[in-house]
mmCIF file of N, CA and C in Angstrom:
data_model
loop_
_atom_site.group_PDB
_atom_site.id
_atom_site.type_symbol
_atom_site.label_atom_id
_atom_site.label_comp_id
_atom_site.label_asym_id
_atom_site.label_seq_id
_atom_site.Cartn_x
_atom_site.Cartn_y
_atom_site.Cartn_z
ATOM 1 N N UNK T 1 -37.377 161.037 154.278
ATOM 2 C CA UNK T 1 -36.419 160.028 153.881
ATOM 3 C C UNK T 1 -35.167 160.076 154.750
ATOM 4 N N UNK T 2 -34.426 160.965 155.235
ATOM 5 C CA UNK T 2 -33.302 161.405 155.456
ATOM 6 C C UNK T 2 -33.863 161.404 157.000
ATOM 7 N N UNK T 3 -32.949 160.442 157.676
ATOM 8 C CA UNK T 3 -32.845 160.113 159.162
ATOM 9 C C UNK T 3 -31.477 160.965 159.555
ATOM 10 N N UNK T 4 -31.924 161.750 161.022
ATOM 11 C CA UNK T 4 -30.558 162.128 161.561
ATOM 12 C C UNK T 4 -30.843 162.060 162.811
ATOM 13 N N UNK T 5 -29.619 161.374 163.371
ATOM 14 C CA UNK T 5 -29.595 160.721 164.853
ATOM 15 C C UNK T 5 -28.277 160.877 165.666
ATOM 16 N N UNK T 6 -28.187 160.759 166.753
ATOM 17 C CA UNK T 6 -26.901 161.261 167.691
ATOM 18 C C UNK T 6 -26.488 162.269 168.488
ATOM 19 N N UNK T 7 -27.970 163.219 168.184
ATOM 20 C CA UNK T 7 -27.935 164.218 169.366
ATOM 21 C C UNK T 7 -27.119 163.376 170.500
ATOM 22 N N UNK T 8 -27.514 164.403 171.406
ATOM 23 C CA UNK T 8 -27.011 164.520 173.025
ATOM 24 C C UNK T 8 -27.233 165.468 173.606
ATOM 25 N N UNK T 9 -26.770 165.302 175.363
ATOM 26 C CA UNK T 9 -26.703 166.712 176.082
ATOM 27 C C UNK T 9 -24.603 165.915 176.807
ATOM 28 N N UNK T 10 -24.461 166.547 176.103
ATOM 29 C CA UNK T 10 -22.373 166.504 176.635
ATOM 30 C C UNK T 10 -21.779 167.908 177.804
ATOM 31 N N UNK T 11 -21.054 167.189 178.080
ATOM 32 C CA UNK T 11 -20.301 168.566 179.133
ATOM 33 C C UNK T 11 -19.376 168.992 178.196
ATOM 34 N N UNK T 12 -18.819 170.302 178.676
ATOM 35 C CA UNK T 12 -17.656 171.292 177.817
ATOM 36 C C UNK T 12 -16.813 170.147 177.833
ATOM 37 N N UNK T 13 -15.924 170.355 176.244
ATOM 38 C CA UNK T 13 -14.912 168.915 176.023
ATOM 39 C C UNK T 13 -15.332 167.983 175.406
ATOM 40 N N UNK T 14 -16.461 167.562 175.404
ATOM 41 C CA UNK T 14 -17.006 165.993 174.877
ATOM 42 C C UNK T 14 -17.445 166.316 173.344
ATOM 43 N N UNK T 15 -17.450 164.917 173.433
ATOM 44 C CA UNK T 15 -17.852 164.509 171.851
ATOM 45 C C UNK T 15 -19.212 163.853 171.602
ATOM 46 N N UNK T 16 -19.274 163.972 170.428
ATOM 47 C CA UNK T 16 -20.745 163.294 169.733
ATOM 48 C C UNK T 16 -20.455 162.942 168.477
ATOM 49 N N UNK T 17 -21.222 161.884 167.850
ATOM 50 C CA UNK T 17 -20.932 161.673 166.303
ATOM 51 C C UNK T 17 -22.602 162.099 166.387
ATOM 52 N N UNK T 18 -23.031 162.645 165.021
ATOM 53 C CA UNK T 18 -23.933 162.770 164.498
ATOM 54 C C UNK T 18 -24.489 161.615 163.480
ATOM 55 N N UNK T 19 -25.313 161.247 162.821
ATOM 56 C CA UNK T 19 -25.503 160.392 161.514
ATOM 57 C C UNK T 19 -26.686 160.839 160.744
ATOM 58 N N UNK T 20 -26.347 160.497 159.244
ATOM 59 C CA UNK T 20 -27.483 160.803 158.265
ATOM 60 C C UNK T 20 -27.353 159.690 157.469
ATOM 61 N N UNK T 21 -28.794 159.488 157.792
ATOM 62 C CA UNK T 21 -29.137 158.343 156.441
ATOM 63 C C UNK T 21 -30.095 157.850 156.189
ATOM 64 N N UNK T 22 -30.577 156.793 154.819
ATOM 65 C CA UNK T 22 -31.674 156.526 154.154
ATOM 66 C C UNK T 22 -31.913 155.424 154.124
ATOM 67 N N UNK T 23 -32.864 155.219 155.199
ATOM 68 C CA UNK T 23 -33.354 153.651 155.219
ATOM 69 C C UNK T 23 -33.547 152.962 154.125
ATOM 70 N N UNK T 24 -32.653 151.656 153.929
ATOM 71 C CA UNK T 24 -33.046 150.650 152.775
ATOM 72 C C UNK T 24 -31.670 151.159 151.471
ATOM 73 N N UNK T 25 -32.604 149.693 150.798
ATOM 74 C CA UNK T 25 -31.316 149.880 150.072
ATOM 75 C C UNK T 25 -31.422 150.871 148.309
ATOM 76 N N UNK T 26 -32.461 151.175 148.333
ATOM 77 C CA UNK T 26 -32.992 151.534 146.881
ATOM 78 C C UNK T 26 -32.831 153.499 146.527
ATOM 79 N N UNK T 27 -32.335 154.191 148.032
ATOM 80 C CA UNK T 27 -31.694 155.319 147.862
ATOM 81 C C UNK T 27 -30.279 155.509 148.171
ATOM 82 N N UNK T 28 -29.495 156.511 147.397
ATOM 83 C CA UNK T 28 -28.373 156.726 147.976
ATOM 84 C C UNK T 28 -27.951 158.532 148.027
ATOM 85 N N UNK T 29 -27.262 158.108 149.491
ATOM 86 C CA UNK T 29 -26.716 159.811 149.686
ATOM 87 C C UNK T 29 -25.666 160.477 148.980
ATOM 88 N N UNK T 30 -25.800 161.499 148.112
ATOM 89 C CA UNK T 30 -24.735 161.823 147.418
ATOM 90 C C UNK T 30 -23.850 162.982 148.439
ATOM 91 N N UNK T 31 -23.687 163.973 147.793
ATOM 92 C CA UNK T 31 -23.351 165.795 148.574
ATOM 93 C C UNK T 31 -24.259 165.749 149.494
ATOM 94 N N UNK T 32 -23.692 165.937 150.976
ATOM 95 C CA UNK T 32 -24.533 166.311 152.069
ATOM 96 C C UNK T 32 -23.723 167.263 153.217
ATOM 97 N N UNK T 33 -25.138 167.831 154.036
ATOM 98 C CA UNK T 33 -24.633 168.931 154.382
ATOM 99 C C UNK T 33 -24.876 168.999 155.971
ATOM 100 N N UNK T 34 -24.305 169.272 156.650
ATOM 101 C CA UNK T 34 -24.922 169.581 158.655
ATOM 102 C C UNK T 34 -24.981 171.153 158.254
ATOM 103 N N UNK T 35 -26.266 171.363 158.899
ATOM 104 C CA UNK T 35 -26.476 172.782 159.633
ATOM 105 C C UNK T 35 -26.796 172.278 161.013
ATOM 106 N N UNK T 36 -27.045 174.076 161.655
ATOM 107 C CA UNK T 36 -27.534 173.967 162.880
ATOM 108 C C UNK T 36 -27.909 175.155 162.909
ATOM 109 N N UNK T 37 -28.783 175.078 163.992
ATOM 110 C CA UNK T 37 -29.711 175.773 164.117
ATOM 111 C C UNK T 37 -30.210 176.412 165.889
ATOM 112 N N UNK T 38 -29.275 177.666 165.867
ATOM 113 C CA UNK T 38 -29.481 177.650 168.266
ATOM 114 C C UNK T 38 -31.111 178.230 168.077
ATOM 115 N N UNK T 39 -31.389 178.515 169.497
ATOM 116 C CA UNK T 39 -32.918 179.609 169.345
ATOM 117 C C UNK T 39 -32.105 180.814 169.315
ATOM 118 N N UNK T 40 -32.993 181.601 168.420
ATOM 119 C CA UNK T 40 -33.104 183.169 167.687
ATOM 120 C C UNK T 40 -31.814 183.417 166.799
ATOM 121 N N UNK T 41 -31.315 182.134 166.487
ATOM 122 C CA UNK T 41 -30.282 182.568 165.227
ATOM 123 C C UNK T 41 -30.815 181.972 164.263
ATOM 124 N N UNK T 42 -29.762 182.619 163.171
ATOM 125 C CA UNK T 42 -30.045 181.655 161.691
ATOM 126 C C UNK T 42 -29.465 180.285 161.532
ATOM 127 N N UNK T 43 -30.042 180.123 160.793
ATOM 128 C CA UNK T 43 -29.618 178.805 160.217
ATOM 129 C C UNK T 43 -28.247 178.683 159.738
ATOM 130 N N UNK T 44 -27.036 177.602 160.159
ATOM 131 C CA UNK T 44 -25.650 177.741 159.829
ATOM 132 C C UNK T 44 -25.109 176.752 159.174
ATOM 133 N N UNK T 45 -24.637 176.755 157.762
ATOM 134 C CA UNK T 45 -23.577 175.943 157.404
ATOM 135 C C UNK T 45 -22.670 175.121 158.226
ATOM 136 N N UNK T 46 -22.755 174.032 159.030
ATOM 137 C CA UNK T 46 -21.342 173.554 159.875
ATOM 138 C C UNK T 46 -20.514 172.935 158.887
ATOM 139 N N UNK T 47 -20.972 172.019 157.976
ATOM 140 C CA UNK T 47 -19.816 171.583 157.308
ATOM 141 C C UNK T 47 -20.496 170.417 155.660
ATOM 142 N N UNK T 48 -19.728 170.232 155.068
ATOM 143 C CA UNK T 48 -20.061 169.459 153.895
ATOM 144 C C UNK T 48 -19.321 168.712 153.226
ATOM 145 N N UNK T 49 -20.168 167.682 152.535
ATOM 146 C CA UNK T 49 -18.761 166.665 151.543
ATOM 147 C C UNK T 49 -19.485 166.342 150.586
ATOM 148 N N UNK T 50 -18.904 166.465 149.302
ATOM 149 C CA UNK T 50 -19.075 166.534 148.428
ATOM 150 C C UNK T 50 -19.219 164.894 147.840
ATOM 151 N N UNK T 51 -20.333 164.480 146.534
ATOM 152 C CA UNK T 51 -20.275 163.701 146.282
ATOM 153 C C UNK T 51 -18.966 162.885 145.789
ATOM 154 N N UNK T 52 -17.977 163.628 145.632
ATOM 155 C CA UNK T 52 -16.524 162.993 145.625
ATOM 156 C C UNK T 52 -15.428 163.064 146.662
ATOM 157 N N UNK T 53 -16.424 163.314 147.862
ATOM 158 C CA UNK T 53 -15.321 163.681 149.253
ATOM 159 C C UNK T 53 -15.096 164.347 149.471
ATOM 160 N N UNK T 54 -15.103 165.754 148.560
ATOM 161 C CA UNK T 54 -14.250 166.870 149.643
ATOM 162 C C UNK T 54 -15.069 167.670 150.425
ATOM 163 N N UNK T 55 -14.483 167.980 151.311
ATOM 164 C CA UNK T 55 -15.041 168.252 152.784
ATOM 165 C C UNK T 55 -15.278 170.188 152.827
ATOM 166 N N UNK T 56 -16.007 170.606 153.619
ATOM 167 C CA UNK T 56 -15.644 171.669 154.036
ATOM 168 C C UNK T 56 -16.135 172.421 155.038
ATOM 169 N N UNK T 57 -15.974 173.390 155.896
ATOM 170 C CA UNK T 57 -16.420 173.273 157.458
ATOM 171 C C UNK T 57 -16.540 175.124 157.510
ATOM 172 N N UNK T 58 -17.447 175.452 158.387
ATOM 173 C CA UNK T 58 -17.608 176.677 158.988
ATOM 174 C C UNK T 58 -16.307 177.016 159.585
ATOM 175 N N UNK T 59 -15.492 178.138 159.571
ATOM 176 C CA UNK T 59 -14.355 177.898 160.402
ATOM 177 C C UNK T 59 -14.494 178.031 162.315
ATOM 178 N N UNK T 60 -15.500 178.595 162.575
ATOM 179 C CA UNK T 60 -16.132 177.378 164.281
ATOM 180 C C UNK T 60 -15.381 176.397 164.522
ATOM 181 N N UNK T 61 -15.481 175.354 163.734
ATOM 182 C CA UNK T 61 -15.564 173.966 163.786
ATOM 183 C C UNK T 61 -14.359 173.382 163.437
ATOM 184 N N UNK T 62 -13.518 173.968 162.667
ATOM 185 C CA UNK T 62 -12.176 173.358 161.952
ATOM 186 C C UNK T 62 -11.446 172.959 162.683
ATOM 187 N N UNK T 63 -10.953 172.007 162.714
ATOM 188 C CA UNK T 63 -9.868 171.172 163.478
ATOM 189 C C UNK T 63 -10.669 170.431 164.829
ATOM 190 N N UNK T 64 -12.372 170.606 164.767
ATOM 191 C CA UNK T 64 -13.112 169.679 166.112
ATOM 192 C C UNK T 64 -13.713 168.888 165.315
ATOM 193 N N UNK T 65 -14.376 169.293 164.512
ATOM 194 C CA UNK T 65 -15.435 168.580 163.558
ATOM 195 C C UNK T 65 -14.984 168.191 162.294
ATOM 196 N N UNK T 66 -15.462 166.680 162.285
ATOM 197 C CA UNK T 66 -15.053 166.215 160.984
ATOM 198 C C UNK T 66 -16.323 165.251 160.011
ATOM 199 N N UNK T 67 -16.184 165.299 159.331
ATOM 200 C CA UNK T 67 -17.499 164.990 157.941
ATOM 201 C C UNK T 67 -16.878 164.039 156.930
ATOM 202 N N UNK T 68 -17.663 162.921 156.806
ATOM 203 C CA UNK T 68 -17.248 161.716 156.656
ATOM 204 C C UNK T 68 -18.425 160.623 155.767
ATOM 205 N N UNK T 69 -17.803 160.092 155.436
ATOM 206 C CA UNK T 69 -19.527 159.244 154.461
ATOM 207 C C UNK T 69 -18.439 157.622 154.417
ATOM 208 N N UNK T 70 -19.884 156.780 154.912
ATOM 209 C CA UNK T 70 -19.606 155.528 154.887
ATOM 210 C C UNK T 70 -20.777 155.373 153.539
ATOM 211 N N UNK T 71 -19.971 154.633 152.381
ATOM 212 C CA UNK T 71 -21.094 154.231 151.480
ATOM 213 C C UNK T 71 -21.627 152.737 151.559
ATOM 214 N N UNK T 72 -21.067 151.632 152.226
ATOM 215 C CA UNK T 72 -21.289 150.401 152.454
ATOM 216 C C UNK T 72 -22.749 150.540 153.518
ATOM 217 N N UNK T 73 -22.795 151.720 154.421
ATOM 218 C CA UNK T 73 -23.414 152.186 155.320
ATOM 219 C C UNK T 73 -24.776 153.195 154.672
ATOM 220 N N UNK T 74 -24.439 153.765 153.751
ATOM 221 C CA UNK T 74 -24.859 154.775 152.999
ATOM 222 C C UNK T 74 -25.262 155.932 154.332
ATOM 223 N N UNK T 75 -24.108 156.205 154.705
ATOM 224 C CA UNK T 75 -24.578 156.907 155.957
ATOM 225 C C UNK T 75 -23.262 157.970 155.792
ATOM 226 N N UNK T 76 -23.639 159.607 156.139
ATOM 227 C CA UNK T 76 -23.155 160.388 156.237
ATOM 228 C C UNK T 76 -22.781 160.890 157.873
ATOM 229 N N UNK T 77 -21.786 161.212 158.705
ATOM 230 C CA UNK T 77 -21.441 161.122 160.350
ATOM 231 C C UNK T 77 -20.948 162.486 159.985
ATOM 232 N N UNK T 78 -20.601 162.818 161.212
ATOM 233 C CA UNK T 78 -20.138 164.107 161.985
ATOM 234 C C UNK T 78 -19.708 163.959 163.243
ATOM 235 N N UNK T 79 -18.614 163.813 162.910
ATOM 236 C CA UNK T 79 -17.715 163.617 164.461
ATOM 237 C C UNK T 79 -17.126 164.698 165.038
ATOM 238 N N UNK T 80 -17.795 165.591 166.350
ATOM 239 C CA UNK T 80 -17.564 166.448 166.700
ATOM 240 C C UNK T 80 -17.012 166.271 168.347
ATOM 241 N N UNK T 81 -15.982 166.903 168.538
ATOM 242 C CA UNK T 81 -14.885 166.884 169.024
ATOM 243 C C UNK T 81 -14.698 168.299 169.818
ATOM 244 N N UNK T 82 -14.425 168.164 170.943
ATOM 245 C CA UNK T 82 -13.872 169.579 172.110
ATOM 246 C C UNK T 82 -15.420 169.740 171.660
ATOM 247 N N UNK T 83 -16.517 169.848 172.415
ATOM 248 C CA UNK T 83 -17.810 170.280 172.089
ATOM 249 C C UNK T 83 -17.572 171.817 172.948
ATOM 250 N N UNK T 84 -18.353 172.829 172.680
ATOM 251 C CA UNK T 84 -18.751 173.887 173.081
ATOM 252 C C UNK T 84 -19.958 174.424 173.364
ATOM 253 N N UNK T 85 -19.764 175.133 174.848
ATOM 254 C CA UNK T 85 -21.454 175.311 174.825
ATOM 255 C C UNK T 85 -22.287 176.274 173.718
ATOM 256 N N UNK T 86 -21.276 176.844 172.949
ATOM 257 C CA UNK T 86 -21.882 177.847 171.347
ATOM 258 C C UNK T 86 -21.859 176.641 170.426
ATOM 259 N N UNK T 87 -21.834 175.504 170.836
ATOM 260 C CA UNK T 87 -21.977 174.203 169.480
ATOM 261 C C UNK T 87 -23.293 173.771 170.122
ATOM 262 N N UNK T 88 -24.036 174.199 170.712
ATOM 263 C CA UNK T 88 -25.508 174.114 171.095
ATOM 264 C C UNK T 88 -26.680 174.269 170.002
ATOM 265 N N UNK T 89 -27.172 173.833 169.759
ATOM 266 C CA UNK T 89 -28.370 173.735 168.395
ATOM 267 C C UNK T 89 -29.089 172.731 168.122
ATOM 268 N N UNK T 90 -29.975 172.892 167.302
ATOM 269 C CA UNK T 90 -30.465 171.733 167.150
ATOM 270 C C UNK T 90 -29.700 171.101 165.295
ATOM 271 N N UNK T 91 -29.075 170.251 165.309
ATOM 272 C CA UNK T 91 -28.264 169.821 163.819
ATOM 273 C C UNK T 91 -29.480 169.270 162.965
ATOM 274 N N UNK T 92 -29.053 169.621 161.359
ATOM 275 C CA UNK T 92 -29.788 169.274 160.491
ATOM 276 C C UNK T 92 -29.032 168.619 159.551
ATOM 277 N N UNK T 93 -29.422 167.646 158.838
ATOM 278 C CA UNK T 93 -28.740 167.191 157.444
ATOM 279 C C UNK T 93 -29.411 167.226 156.417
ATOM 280 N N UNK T 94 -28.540 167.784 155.228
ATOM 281 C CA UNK T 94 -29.447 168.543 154.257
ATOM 282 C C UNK T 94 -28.553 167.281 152.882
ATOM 283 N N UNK T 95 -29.102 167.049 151.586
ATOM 284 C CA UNK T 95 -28.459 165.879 151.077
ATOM 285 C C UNK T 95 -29.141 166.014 149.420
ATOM 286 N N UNK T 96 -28.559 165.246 148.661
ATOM 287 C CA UNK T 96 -29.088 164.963 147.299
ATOM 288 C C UNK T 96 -29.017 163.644 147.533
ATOM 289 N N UNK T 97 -30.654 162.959 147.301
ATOM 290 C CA UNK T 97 -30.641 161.726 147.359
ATOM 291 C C UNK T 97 -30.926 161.028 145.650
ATOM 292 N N UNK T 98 -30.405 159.903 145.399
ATOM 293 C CA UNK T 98 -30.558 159.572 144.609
ATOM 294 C C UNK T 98 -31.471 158.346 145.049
ATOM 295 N N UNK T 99 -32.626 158.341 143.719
ATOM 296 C CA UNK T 99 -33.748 156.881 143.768
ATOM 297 C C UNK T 99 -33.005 156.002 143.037
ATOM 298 N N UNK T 100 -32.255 155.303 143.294
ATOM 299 C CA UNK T 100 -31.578 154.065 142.386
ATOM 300 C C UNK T 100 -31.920 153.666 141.522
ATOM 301 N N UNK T 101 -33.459 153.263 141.781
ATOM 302 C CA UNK T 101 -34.764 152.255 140.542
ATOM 303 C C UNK T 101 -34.749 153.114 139.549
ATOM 304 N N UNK T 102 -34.665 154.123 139.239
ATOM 305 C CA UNK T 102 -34.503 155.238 138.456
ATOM 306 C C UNK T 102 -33.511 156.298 137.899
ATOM 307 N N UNK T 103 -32.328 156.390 138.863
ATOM 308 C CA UNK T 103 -31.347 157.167 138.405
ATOM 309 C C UNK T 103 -31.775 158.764 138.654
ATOM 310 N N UNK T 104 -32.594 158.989 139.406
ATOM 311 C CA UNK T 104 -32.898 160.634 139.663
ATOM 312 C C UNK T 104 -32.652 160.937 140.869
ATOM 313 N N UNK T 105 -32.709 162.138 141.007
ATOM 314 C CA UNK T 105 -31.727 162.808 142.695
ATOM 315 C C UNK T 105 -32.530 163.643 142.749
ATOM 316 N N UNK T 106 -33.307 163.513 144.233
ATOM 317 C CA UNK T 106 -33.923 164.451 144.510
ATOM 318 C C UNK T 106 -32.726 165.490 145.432
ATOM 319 N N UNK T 107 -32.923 166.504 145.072
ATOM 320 C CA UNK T 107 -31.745 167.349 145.546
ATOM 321 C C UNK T 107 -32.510 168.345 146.978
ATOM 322 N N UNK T 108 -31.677 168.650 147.706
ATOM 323 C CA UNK T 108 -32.207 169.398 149.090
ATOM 324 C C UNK T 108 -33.200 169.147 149.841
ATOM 325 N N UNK T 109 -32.930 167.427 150.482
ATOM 326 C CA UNK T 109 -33.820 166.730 151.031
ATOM 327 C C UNK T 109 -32.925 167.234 152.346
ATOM 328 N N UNK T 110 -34.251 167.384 153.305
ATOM 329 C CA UNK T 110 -34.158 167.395 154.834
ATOM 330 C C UNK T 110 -34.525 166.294 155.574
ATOM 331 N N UNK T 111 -33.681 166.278 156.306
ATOM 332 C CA UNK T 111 -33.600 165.317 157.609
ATOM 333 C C UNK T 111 -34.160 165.857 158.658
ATOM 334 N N UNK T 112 -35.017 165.352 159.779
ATOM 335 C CA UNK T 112 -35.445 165.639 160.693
ATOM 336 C C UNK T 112 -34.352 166.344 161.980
ATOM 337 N N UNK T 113 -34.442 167.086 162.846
ATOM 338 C CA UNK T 113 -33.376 167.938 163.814
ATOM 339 C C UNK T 113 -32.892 166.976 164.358
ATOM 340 N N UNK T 114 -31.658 166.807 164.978
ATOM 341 C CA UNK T 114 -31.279 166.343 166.366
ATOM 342 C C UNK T 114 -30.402 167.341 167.312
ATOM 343 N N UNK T 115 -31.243 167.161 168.503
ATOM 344 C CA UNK T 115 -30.970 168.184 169.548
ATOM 345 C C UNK T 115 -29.610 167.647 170.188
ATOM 346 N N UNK T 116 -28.186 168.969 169.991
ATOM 347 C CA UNK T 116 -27.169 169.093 170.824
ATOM 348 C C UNK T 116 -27.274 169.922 171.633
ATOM 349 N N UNK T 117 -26.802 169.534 172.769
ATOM 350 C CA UNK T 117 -26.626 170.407 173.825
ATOM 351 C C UNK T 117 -25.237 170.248 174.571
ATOM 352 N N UNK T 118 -24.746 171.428 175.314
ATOM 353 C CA UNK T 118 -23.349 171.480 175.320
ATOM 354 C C UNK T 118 -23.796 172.145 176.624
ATOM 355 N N UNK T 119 -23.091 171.044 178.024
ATOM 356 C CA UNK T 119 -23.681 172.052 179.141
ATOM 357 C C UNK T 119 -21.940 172.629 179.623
ATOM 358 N N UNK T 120 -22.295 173.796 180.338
ATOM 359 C CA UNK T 120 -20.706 174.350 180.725
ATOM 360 C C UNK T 120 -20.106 173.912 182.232
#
């Protein structure tokens, strides 16, 4: 269900927006989350917003990266800023979706990777 798009390959400095979202109009994104993911590490918290907005970020990222939800859009972004070549990974968006027709949330739906790359 959960589309994520906006990879890149950026030079040191640059930016990327990320996006998450659910084709059509009959789901909606509540609390959602970016990880990432380099080769041979774990899996990382980058940042989150809560189904009432509030935000919160790996401290990595604080003051580059920002987490944002368009609901007209039903689309969750990640606007990342001063990129680094340790902001290299592949990003994930993790989400509670709600089925509208029904009123139920499937909770800790994954989105497919999108590959960042940060060359130096």
């Amino acid at each position: 269900q959960l589309q994520a798009s906006g990879g890149g390959l950026v030079q040191d400095g640059g930016s990327l927006r990320l996006s998450c979202t659910v084709p059509g109009k009959i789901f909606r994104i509540d609390s959602t989350a970016w990880y990432r993911q380099a080769p041979g590490k774990r899996r990382e918290l980058v940042a989150q917003i809560s189904r009432d907005g509030a935000t919160n970020y790996v401290e990595s990222v604080k003051d580059r990266f920002i987490i944002s939800r368009d609901r007209a859009e039903n689309t969750v972004y990640l606007q990342m800023n001063s990129l680094r070549p340790g902001d290299s990974a592949v990003y994930y968006c993790n989400a509670d979706v709600m089925d509208l027709r029904v009123g139920l949330t499937r909770s800790d739906s994954w989105g497919q990777g999108t590959q960042v790359t940060v060359s130096s």
